[in-house]
XYZ file of C-alpha atoms in Angstrom:
346
model
C 83.707 92.090 103.571
C 85.087 88.825 102.201
C 85.271 86.218 104.958
C 86.290 82.607 104.577
C 86.515 79.606 106.861
C 89.930 79.084 108.425
C 89.957 75.579 106.929
C 89.123 76.778 103.433
C 92.044 77.370 101.104
C 91.336 78.980 97.757
C 94.282 78.030 95.576
C 93.542 80.351 92.674
C 93.574 84.130 92.794
C 91.073 84.099 89.910
C 88.434 82.794 92.321
C 89.008 85.715 94.646
C 88.749 88.434 92.014
C 86.201 86.779 89.706
C 83.105 88.624 91.069
C 84.701 92.066 90.736
C 85.081 94.130 87.583
C 87.058 97.060 89.015
C 89.597 96.516 91.791
C 91.961 98.748 93.726
C 95.057 97.380 95.453
C 95.912 99.487 98.490
C 99.097 99.230 100.542
C 99.464 99.933 104.251
C 102.920 101.334 103.509
C 105.429 101.726 100.722
C 107.014 98.360 99.846
C 104.205 96.406 101.544
C 103.859 94.226 98.439
C 101.195 95.873 96.258
C 103.092 95.334 93.035
C 103.588 91.645 93.822
C 99.828 91.256 94.340
C 99.099 93.190 91.142
C 101.548 91.061 89.148
C 99.974 87.893 90.556
C 96.548 88.972 89.307
C 97.911 90.039 85.916
C 99.847 86.782 85.481
C 96.688 84.771 86.194
C 94.864 86.654 83.412
C 97.576 86.846 80.718
C 95.136 86.245 77.883
C 92.469 88.629 79.172
C 92.009 92.278 78.215
C 92.890 93.791 81.588
C 93.071 97.555 82.044
C 95.708 98.886 84.436
C 96.375 102.301 85.927
C 97.601 103.870 89.130
C 96.966 106.600 91.655
C 100.187 108.552 91.351
C 103.323 106.683 90.251
C 104.062 102.970 90.490
C 106.172 100.344 88.792
C 109.523 102.115 89.182
C 112.563 99.834 89.019
C 114.470 101.340 91.943
C 112.789 102.328 95.193
C 113.419 106.006 95.855
C 113.725 105.445 99.620
C 115.737 102.213 99.936
C 117.566 102.529 96.590
C 116.883 98.812 96.081
C 115.318 96.941 93.179
C 111.508 96.735 93.181
C 109.276 94.246 91.364
C 108.027 95.968 88.213
C 104.601 95.636 86.620
C 104.567 92.947 83.911
C 101.873 93.223 81.232
C 100.858 91.237 78.159
C 99.512 91.792 74.623
C 95.973 93.141 74.399
C 96.030 94.775 77.815
C 95.020 98.427 78.154
C 97.316 100.772 80.080
C 96.421 104.260 81.304
C 99.664 106.081 82.028
C 101.713 109.037 80.810
C 103.875 109.217 77.698
C 106.833 109.999 79.941
C 106.265 106.706 81.773
C 105.869 104.791 78.516
C 109.296 106.055 77.492
C 110.703 104.179 80.509
C 108.762 100.968 79.839
C 109.900 97.930 77.834
C 106.603 97.146 76.087
C 105.707 97.692 72.462
C 102.439 99.595 72.365
C 100.017 101.680 70.351
C 98.440 104.827 71.788
C 94.664 104.963 71.278
C 93.908 108.374 72.776
C 95.044 111.294 74.886
C 92.722 111.717 77.881
C 93.726 115.337 78.617
C 93.937 114.301 82.279
C 97.032 115.979 83.652
C 99.325 114.611 86.360
C 102.656 115.743 87.800
C 104.299 113.299 85.374
C 102.449 114.419 82.268
C 99.117 113.846 80.562
C 97.540 110.387 80.805
C 97.206 108.461 77.542
C 95.412 105.189 76.811
C 97.594 102.603 75.105
C 97.309 98.946 74.151
C 100.136 96.477 74.698
C 101.419 94.879 71.479
C 104.431 93.043 72.940
C 104.783 91.984 76.584
C 107.106 93.837 78.895
C 107.493 95.942 82.009
C 105.628 99.189 82.546
C 105.701 102.277 84.701
C 102.200 103.569 85.451
C 101.137 107.009 86.590
C 97.613 108.285 86.963
C 95.708 111.142 88.575
C 95.234 111.408 92.325
C 91.950 113.312 92.655
C 88.580 111.581 92.945
C 87.024 113.466 90.013
C 89.951 112.797 87.678
C 89.941 109.117 88.609
C 86.212 108.901 87.854
C 86.812 110.516 84.468
C 89.689 108.135 83.723
C 87.631 105.085 84.651
C 84.854 106.271 82.340
C 87.346 106.538 79.466
C 88.904 103.137 80.208
C 85.471 101.492 80.266
C 84.987 102.351 76.562
C 87.648 99.741 75.732
C 85.541 96.988 77.331
C 88.242 95.517 79.574
C 87.717 92.198 81.321
C 88.747 93.877 84.582
C 90.101 97.279 85.630
C 92.986 97.243 88.118
C 94.111 100.350 89.982
C 97.385 100.425 91.875
C 96.326 102.515 94.848
C 97.840 104.188 97.890
C 96.599 104.347 101.475
C 97.012 108.121 101.676
C 94.780 108.465 98.585
C 91.614 107.153 100.205
C 89.394 108.010 97.249
C 90.713 105.056 95.237
C 88.810 102.715 97.588
C 85.501 104.489 96.963
C 82.553 102.543 95.565
C 82.245 105.392 93.060
C 85.437 104.021 91.483
C 85.830 100.326 92.298
C 83.752 97.280 93.171
C 86.237 95.990 95.734
C 89.670 96.495 97.253
C 92.600 94.258 98.059
C 94.419 95.490 101.138
C 98.150 94.800 101.493
C 100.050 95.063 104.762
C 103.589 94.113 105.605
C 106.732 94.338 107.665
C 107.821 97.469 105.797
C 105.259 99.448 107.830
C 107.183 98.988 111.097
C 109.775 96.701 112.675
C 107.317 96.237 115.567
C 105.012 93.377 114.583
C 102.339 94.356 117.111
C 102.222 97.898 115.740
C 101.759 96.532 112.207
C 98.944 94.258 113.399
C 97.203 96.939 115.475
C 97.347 99.659 112.821
C 96.266 97.218 110.110
C 93.223 96.262 112.200
C 92.331 99.930 112.739
C 92.538 100.570 108.997
C 90.552 97.454 108.068
C 87.880 98.373 110.615
C 87.712 101.850 109.097
C 87.101 100.502 105.593
C 84.587 97.960 106.924
C 81.982 100.393 108.283
C 78.532 98.901 107.771
C 75.774 100.073 105.468
C 72.902 102.145 106.785
C 69.527 100.443 107.092
C 67.488 100.396 103.889
C 64.717 102.708 105.120
C 67.184 105.529 105.816
C 69.052 104.860 102.587
C 65.873 105.360 100.557
C 65.210 108.701 102.259
C 68.783 109.896 101.706
C 68.885 108.839 98.052
C 66.056 111.239 97.201
C 68.217 114.230 98.160
C 71.760 112.933 98.532
C 73.518 116.087 97.296
C 72.428 118.043 100.357
C 72.964 117.741 104.083
C 69.952 116.027 105.615
C 68.889 116.196 109.255
C 66.421 113.565 110.413
C 64.400 114.435 113.491
C 61.749 112.422 115.294
C 58.922 113.924 113.244
C 60.632 115.939 110.513
C 63.330 115.868 107.842
C 65.333 119.022 107.106
C 67.780 119.713 104.296
C 70.640 122.187 104.101
C 72.447 122.914 100.833
C 76.014 121.746 101.281
C 77.430 125.036 99.974
C 75.969 126.749 103.025
C 78.390 125.107 105.455
C 81.633 124.808 103.508
C 84.228 126.261 105.926
C 81.302 127.269 108.169
C 80.748 124.034 110.064
C 79.461 125.914 113.127
C 76.195 126.527 111.218
C 75.343 122.869 111.867
C 74.930 123.642 115.554
C 71.531 125.251 115.007
C 70.218 121.969 113.572
C 71.447 119.757 116.418
C 68.633 119.499 118.961
C 67.143 116.936 121.338
C 64.979 115.816 118.402
C 67.898 115.177 116.029
C 68.514 111.501 115.295
C 70.498 111.321 112.044
C 72.897 113.606 110.183
C 73.676 112.795 106.548
C 76.729 114.461 104.984
C 77.190 114.388 101.184
C 80.807 115.422 101.579
C 83.484 114.506 104.076
C 83.051 113.986 107.792
C 85.989 115.984 109.110
C 87.434 117.032 112.446
C 85.682 120.428 112.426
C 82.260 118.849 111.992
C 82.958 116.406 114.814
C 84.008 119.296 117.069
C 80.533 120.790 116.594
C 78.878 117.433 117.264
C 80.922 116.793 120.407
C 80.181 120.260 121.762
C 76.469 119.397 121.472
C 76.710 115.790 122.662
C 74.489 116.364 125.701
C 71.560 117.114 123.371
C 72.053 114.059 121.202
C 70.660 110.621 121.984
C 70.615 107.626 119.641
C 72.462 109.831 117.154
C 73.867 108.501 113.894
C 76.035 109.990 111.127
C 75.753 108.795 107.519
C 78.316 109.389 104.752
C 78.662 108.133 101.175
C 81.340 105.561 101.984
C 84.299 105.096 104.327
C 86.632 107.175 102.132
C 84.611 110.241 103.113
C 85.553 109.804 106.787
C 88.577 112.024 107.386
C 89.034 111.532 111.110
C 91.910 110.588 113.386
C 91.587 107.197 115.135
C 91.260 108.941 118.494
C 88.361 111.032 117.162
C 86.561 107.904 115.985
C 87.141 106.444 119.447
C 85.557 109.519 121.077
C 82.433 109.172 118.939
C 82.176 105.478 119.711
C 82.613 106.081 123.436
C 79.557 108.357 123.594
C 77.461 106.035 121.440
C 77.500 107.977 118.164
C 77.503 105.554 115.242
C 78.713 106.105 111.685
C 77.106 104.283 108.757
C 77.636 104.462 105.005
C 75.382 104.448 101.956
C 77.854 102.320 100.004
C 79.972 99.832 101.980
C 83.430 98.970 100.667
C 84.004 95.312 99.812
C 87.390 94.005 100.959
C 88.180 91.137 98.589
C 91.061 89.865 100.712
C 93.961 91.063 102.852
C 97.445 90.176 101.634
C 100.501 90.280 103.867
C 104.246 90.410 103.300
C 106.503 89.363 106.214
C 109.663 90.675 104.541
C 110.848 94.281 104.708
C 113.402 95.849 102.337
C 114.839 97.665 105.350
C 116.853 94.663 106.541
C 114.446 92.799 108.828
C 111.516 90.393 108.524
C 108.814 88.696 110.594
C 108.254 84.988 111.051
C 105.630 84.168 108.415
C 103.526 81.891 110.630
C 103.553 84.275 113.589
C 102.623 87.247 111.403
C 99.817 85.347 109.701
C 98.430 83.977 112.970
C 98.421 87.351 114.743
C 96.939 89.093 111.730
C 94.173 86.479 111.417
C 93.301 86.867 115.102
C 93.140 90.656 114.788
C 91.092 91.027 111.596
C 88.912 87.940 111.995
C 89.551 86.220 108.669
C 92.329 84.523 106.739
C 95.077 86.798 105.313
C 97.017 85.652 102.249
C 100.696 85.516 101.401
C 100.356 85.527 97.607
C 103.808 83.973 97.150
C 102.998 80.978 99.378
C 99.244 80.495 99.709
C 98.234 80.533 96.038
C 99.099 78.289 93.122
């Protein structure tokens, strides 16, 4: 995770994003301020060949919930856009289409275009992990300086290390009119994405067979083909013994799997679960709390790098928070300096 001294002020957003080639911007809620953050990054790199896409739809002029104006995505000549033809018809740019990706979305098939004249765009991309991986592979052929994905919290896969090098997390008053609820839920989410990497010795063992479930015992390592337990999580029970120390899951850690683990908790000591990255953890906060309470730890093969946390004290729903109070409480909760991109950066 990116952590900076409270006294350190980085004036330029370029310095934050410089080490990262592919970045996802994820919002805690609709209207949290993702588009403002995205536009700030784009504006700082006007002469660079950025590539821009989205998980689902973003960049619309009118918010469908509040019926108010939204900041739209501003792009510049030479930039690469992955969106649908239907969205391009609603954009103000002049562009040339380079290819049809054959990746289908609810808003049409995604095409790759290059901006000829600056303007405002509407971007729409796929929402599944596999389609996003395919799209990124296609975009990479155009050798962009950076790839920016406009993400969504409910589409966790866009934060995966399979897709991006780092994420920018955006929270704001639009999430709730209760400032303490915004702070608390933001901390829970940040903690979720910040799960630590597994120790190197275990990582090496997992990497040799990472497409299968692996059970590490005191003196043995067992593997189970993942197809054997799809929708049959109870099969895991036979592998959970007093000797079991680590369970590696190549797919998601879900509520059903945890039910099996909790029903066998009396057998398990010094037990650890490993997943690919935090986006594979599909558990309720209270379930995570239960695991923590009985000493079961979760680690990841590929930790997610949080570049910075941005915050927006203003809500489009007719209320706002005091900027200094919001920033101070958020800093205390997450342990590092959050950024208001409209005030803290040049």
